[in-house]
PDB file of C-alpha atoms and ligand atoms in Angstrom:
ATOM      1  CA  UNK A   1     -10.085 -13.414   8.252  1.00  0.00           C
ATOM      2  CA  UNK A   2     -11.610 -10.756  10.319  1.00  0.00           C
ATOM      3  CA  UNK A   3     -10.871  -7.909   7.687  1.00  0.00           C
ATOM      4  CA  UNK A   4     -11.808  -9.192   4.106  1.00  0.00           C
ATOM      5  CA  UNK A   5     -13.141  -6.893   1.971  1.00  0.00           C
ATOM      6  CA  UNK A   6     -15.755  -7.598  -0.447  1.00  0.00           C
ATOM      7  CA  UNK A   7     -15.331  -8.599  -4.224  1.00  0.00           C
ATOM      8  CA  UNK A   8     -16.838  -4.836  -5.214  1.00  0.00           C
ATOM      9  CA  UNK A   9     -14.392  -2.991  -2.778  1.00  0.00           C
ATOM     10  CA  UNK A  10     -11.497  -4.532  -4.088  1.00  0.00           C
ATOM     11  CA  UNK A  11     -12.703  -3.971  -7.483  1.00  0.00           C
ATOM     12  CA  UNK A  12     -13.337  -0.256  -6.617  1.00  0.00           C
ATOM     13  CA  UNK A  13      -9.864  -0.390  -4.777  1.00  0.00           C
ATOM     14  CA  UNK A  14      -8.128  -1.658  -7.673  1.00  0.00           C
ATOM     15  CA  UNK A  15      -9.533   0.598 -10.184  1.00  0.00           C
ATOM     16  CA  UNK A  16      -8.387   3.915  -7.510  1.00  0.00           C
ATOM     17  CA  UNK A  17      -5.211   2.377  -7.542  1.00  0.00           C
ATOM     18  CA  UNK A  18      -4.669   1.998 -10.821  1.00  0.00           C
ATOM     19  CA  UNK A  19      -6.029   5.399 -11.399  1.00  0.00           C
ATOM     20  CA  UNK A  20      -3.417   6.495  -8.760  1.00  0.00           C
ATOM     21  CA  UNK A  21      -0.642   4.026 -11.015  1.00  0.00           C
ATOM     22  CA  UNK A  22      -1.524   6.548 -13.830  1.00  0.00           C
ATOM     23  CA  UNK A  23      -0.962   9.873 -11.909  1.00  0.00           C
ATOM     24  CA  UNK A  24       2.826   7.774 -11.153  1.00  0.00           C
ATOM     25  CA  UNK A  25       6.016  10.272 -11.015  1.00  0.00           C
ATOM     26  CA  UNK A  26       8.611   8.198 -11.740  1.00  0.00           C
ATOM     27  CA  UNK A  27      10.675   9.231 -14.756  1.00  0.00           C
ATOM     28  CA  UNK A  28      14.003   7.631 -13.548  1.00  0.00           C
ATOM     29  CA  UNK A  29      12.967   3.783 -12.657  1.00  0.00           C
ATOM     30  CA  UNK A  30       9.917   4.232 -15.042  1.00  0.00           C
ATOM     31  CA  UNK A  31       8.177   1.849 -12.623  1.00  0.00           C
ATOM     32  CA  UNK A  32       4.788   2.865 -12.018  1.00  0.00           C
ATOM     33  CA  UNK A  33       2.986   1.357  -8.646  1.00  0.00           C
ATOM     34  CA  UNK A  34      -0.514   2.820  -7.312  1.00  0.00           C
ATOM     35  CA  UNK A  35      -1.776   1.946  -4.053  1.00  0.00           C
ATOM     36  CA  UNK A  36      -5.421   2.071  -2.264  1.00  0.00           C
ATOM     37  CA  UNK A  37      -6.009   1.879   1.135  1.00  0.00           C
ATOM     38  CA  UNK A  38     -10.038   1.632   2.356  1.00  0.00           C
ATOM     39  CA  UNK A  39     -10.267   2.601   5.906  1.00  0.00           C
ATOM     40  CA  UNK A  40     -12.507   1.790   8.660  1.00  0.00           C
ATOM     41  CA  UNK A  41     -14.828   5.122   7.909  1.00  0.00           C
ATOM     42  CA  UNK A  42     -15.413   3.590   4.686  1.00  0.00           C
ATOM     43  CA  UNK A  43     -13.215   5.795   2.454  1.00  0.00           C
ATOM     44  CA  UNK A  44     -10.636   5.083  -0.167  1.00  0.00           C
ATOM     45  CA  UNK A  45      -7.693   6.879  -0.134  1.00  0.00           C
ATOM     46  CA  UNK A  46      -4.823   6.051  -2.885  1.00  0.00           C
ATOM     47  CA  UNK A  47      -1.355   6.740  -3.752  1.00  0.00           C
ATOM     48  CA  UNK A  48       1.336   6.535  -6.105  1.00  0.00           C
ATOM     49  CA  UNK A  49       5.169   6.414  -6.183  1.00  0.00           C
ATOM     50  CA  UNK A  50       7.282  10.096  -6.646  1.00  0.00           C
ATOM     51  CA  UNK A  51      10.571  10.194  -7.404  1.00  0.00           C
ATOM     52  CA  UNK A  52      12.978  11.926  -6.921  1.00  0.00           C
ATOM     53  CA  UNK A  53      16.275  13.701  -8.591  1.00  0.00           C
ATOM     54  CA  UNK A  54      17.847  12.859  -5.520  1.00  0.00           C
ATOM     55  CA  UNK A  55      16.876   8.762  -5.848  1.00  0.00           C
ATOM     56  CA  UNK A  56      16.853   8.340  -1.609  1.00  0.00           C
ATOM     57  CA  UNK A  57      13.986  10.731  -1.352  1.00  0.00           C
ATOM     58  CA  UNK A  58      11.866   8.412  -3.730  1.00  0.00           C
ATOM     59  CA  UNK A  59       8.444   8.039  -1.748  1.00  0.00           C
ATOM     60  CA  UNK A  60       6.628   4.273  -2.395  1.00  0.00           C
ATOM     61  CA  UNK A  61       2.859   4.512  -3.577  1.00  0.00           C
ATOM     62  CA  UNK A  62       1.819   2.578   0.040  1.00  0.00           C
ATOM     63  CA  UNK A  63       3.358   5.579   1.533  1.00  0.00           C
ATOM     64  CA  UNK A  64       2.051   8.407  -0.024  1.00  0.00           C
ATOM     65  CA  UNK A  65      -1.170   6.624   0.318  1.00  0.00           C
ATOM     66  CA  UNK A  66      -0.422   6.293   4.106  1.00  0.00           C
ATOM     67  CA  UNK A  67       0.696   9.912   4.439  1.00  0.00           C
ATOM     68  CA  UNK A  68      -2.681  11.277   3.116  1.00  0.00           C
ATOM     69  CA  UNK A  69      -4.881   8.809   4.896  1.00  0.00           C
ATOM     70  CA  UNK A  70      -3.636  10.475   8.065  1.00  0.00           C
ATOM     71  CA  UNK A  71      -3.644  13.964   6.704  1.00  0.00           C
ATOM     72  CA  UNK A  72      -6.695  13.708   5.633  1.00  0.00           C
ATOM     73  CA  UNK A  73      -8.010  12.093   8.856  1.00  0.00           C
ATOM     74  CA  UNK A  74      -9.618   9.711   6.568  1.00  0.00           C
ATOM     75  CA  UNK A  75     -10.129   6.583   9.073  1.00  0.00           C
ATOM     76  CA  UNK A  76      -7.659   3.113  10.367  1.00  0.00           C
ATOM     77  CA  UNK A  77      -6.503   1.695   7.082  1.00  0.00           C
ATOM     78  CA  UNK A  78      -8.068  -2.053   6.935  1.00  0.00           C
ATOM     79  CA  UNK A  79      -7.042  -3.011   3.957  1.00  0.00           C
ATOM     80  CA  UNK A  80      -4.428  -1.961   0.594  1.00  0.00           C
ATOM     81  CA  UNK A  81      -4.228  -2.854  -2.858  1.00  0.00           C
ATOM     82  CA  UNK A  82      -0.767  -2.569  -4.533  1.00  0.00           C
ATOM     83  CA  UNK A  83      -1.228  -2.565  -8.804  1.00  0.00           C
ATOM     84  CA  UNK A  84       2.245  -2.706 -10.581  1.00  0.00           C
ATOM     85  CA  UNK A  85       3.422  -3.476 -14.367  1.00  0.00           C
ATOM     86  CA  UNK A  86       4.491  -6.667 -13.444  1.00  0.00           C
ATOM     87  CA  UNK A  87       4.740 -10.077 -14.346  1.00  0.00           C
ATOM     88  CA  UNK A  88       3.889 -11.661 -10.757  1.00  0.00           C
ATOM     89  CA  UNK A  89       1.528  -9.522  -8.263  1.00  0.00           C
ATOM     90  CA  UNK A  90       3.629  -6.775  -6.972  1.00  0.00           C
ATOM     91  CA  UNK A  91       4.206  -7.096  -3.002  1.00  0.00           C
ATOM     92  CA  UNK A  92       5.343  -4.415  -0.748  1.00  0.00           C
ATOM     93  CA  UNK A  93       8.835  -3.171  -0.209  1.00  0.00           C
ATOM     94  CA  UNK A  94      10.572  -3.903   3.253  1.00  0.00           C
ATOM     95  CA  UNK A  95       9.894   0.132   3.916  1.00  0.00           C
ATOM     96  CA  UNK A  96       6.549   0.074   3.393  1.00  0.00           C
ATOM     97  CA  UNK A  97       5.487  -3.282   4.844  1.00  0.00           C
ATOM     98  CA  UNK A  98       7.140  -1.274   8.044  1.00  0.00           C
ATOM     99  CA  UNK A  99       5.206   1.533   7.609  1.00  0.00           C
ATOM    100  CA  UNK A 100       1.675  -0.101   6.686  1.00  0.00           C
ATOM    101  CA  UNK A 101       2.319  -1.906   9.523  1.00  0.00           C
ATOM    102  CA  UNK A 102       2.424   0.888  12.079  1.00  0.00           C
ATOM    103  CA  UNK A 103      -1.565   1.736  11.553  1.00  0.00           C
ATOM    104  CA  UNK A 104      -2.487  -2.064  11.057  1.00  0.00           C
ATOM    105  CA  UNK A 105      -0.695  -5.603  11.756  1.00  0.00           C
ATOM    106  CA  UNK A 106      -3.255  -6.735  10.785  1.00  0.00           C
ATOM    107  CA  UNK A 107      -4.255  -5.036   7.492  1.00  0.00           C
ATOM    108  CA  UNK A 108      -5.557  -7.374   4.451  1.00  0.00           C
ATOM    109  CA  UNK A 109      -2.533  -6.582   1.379  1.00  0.00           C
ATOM    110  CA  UNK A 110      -3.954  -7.302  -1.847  1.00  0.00           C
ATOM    111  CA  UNK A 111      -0.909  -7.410  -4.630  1.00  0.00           C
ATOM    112  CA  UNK A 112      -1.825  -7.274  -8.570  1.00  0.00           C
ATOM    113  CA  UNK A 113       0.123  -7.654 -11.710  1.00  0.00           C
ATOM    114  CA  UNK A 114      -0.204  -6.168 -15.046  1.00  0.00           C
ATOM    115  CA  UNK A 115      -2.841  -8.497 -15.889  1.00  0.00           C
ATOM    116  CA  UNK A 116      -4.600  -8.815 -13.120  1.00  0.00           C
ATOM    117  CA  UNK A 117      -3.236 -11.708 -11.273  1.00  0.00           C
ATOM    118  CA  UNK A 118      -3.432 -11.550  -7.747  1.00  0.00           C
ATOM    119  CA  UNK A 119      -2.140 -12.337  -4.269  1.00  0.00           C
ATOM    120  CA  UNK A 120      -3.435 -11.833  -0.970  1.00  0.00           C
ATOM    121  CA  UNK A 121      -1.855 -11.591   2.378  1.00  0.00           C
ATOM    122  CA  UNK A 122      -2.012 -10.379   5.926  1.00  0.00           C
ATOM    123  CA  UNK A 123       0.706  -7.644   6.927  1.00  0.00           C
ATOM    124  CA  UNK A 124       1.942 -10.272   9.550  1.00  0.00           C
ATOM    125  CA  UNK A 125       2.696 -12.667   6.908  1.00  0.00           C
ATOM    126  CA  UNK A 126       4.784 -10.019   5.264  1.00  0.00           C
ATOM    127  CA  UNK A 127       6.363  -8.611   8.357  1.00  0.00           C
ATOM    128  CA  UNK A 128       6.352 -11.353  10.873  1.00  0.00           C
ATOM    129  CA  UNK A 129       7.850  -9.668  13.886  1.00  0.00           C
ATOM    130  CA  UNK A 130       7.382  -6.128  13.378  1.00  0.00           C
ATOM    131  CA  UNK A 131       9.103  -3.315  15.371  1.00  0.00           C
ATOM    132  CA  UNK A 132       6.471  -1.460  16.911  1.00  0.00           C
ATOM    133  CA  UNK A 133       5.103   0.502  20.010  1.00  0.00           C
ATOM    134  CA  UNK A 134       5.414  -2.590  22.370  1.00  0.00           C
ATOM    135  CA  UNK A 135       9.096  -3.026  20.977  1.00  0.00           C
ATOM    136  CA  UNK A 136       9.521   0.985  21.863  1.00  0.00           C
ATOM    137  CA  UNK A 137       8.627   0.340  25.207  1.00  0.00           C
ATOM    138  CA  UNK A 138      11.057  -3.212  25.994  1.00  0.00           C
ATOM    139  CA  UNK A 139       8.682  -5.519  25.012  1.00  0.00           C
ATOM    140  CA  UNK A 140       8.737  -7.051  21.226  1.00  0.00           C
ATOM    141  CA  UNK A 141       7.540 -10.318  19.055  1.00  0.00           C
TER     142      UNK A 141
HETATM  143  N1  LIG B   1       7.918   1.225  -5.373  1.00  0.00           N
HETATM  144  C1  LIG B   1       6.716   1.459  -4.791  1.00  0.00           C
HETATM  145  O1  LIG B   1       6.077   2.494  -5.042  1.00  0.00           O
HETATM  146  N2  LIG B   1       6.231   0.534  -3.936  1.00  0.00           N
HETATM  147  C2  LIG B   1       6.839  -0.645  -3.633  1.00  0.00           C
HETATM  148  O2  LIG B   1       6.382  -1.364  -2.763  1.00  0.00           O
HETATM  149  C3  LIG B   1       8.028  -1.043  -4.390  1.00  0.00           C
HETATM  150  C4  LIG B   1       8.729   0.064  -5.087  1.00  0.00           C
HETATM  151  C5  LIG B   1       8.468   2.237  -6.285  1.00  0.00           C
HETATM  152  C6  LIG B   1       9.633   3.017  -5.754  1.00  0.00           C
HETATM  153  C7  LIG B   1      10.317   3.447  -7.038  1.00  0.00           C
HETATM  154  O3  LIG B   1       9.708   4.655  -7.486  1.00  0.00           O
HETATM  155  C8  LIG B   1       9.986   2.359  -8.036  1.00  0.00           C
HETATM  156  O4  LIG B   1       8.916   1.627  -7.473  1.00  0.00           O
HETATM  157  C9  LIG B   1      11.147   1.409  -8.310  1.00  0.00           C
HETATM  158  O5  LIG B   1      11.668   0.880  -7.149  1.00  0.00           O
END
């Protein structure tokens, strides 16, 4: 696959998203998830899930890492590692498999559990068929 990472960015990825995980707001599921995109500048840029009072305005960890990636103009995301307290590797939620999507279909998604179990995938495994700019302009999978 044209954009696997090597065995010491993941691990360097997994430990900023875990570090992110810690930094979790999320009082009201008490489900902490970090997230850590590397980008094609070489930088690592993570995230983690806030909540909200108001549950709907919850923002994912993929998206907060998202939002500061592009706020930062820290590069094209290649790549993301999700860490959760899970059992199984955590995967991405519908929302955010959209909006990783947007930057990258083709961006490497690294999932881990609690103990370190993982799962890789490409985004168009998880969103076969995503809306995007072609589908904004008539065209479409
Ligand atoms: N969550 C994420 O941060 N990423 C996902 O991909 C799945 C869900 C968060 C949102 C909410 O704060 C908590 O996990 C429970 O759904």
């Amino acid at each position: 696959m044209a954009n696997t990472i090597s065995p010491d960015i993941l691990d360097r990825l997994r430990q900023a998203a875990l570090e992110a995980q810690s930094r979790s707001y999320s009082p009201y599921s008490k489900f902490p998830v970090g997230a850590a995109l590397w980008t094609d500048s070489g930088k690592i840029v993570s995230g983690c899930n806030v909540e909200n009072a108001s549950y709907g305005l919850t923002r994912c960890a993929e998206q907060t890492a998202i939002q500061r990636c592009v706020a930062e103009g820290a590069g094209k995301p290649l790549a993301v590692v999700v860490v959760g307290n899970t059992d199984v590797p955590l995967t991405p939620c519908g929302a955010c498999r959209q909006i990783l999507a947007e930057f990258t279909p083709e961006m490497q998604v690294i999932c881990f559990s609690r103990s370190g179990a993982s799962a890789t995938f490409t985004m168009k495994e998880l969103l076969p068929g995503a809306f995007d700019r072609e589908g904004l302009e008539g065209g479409g999978a």
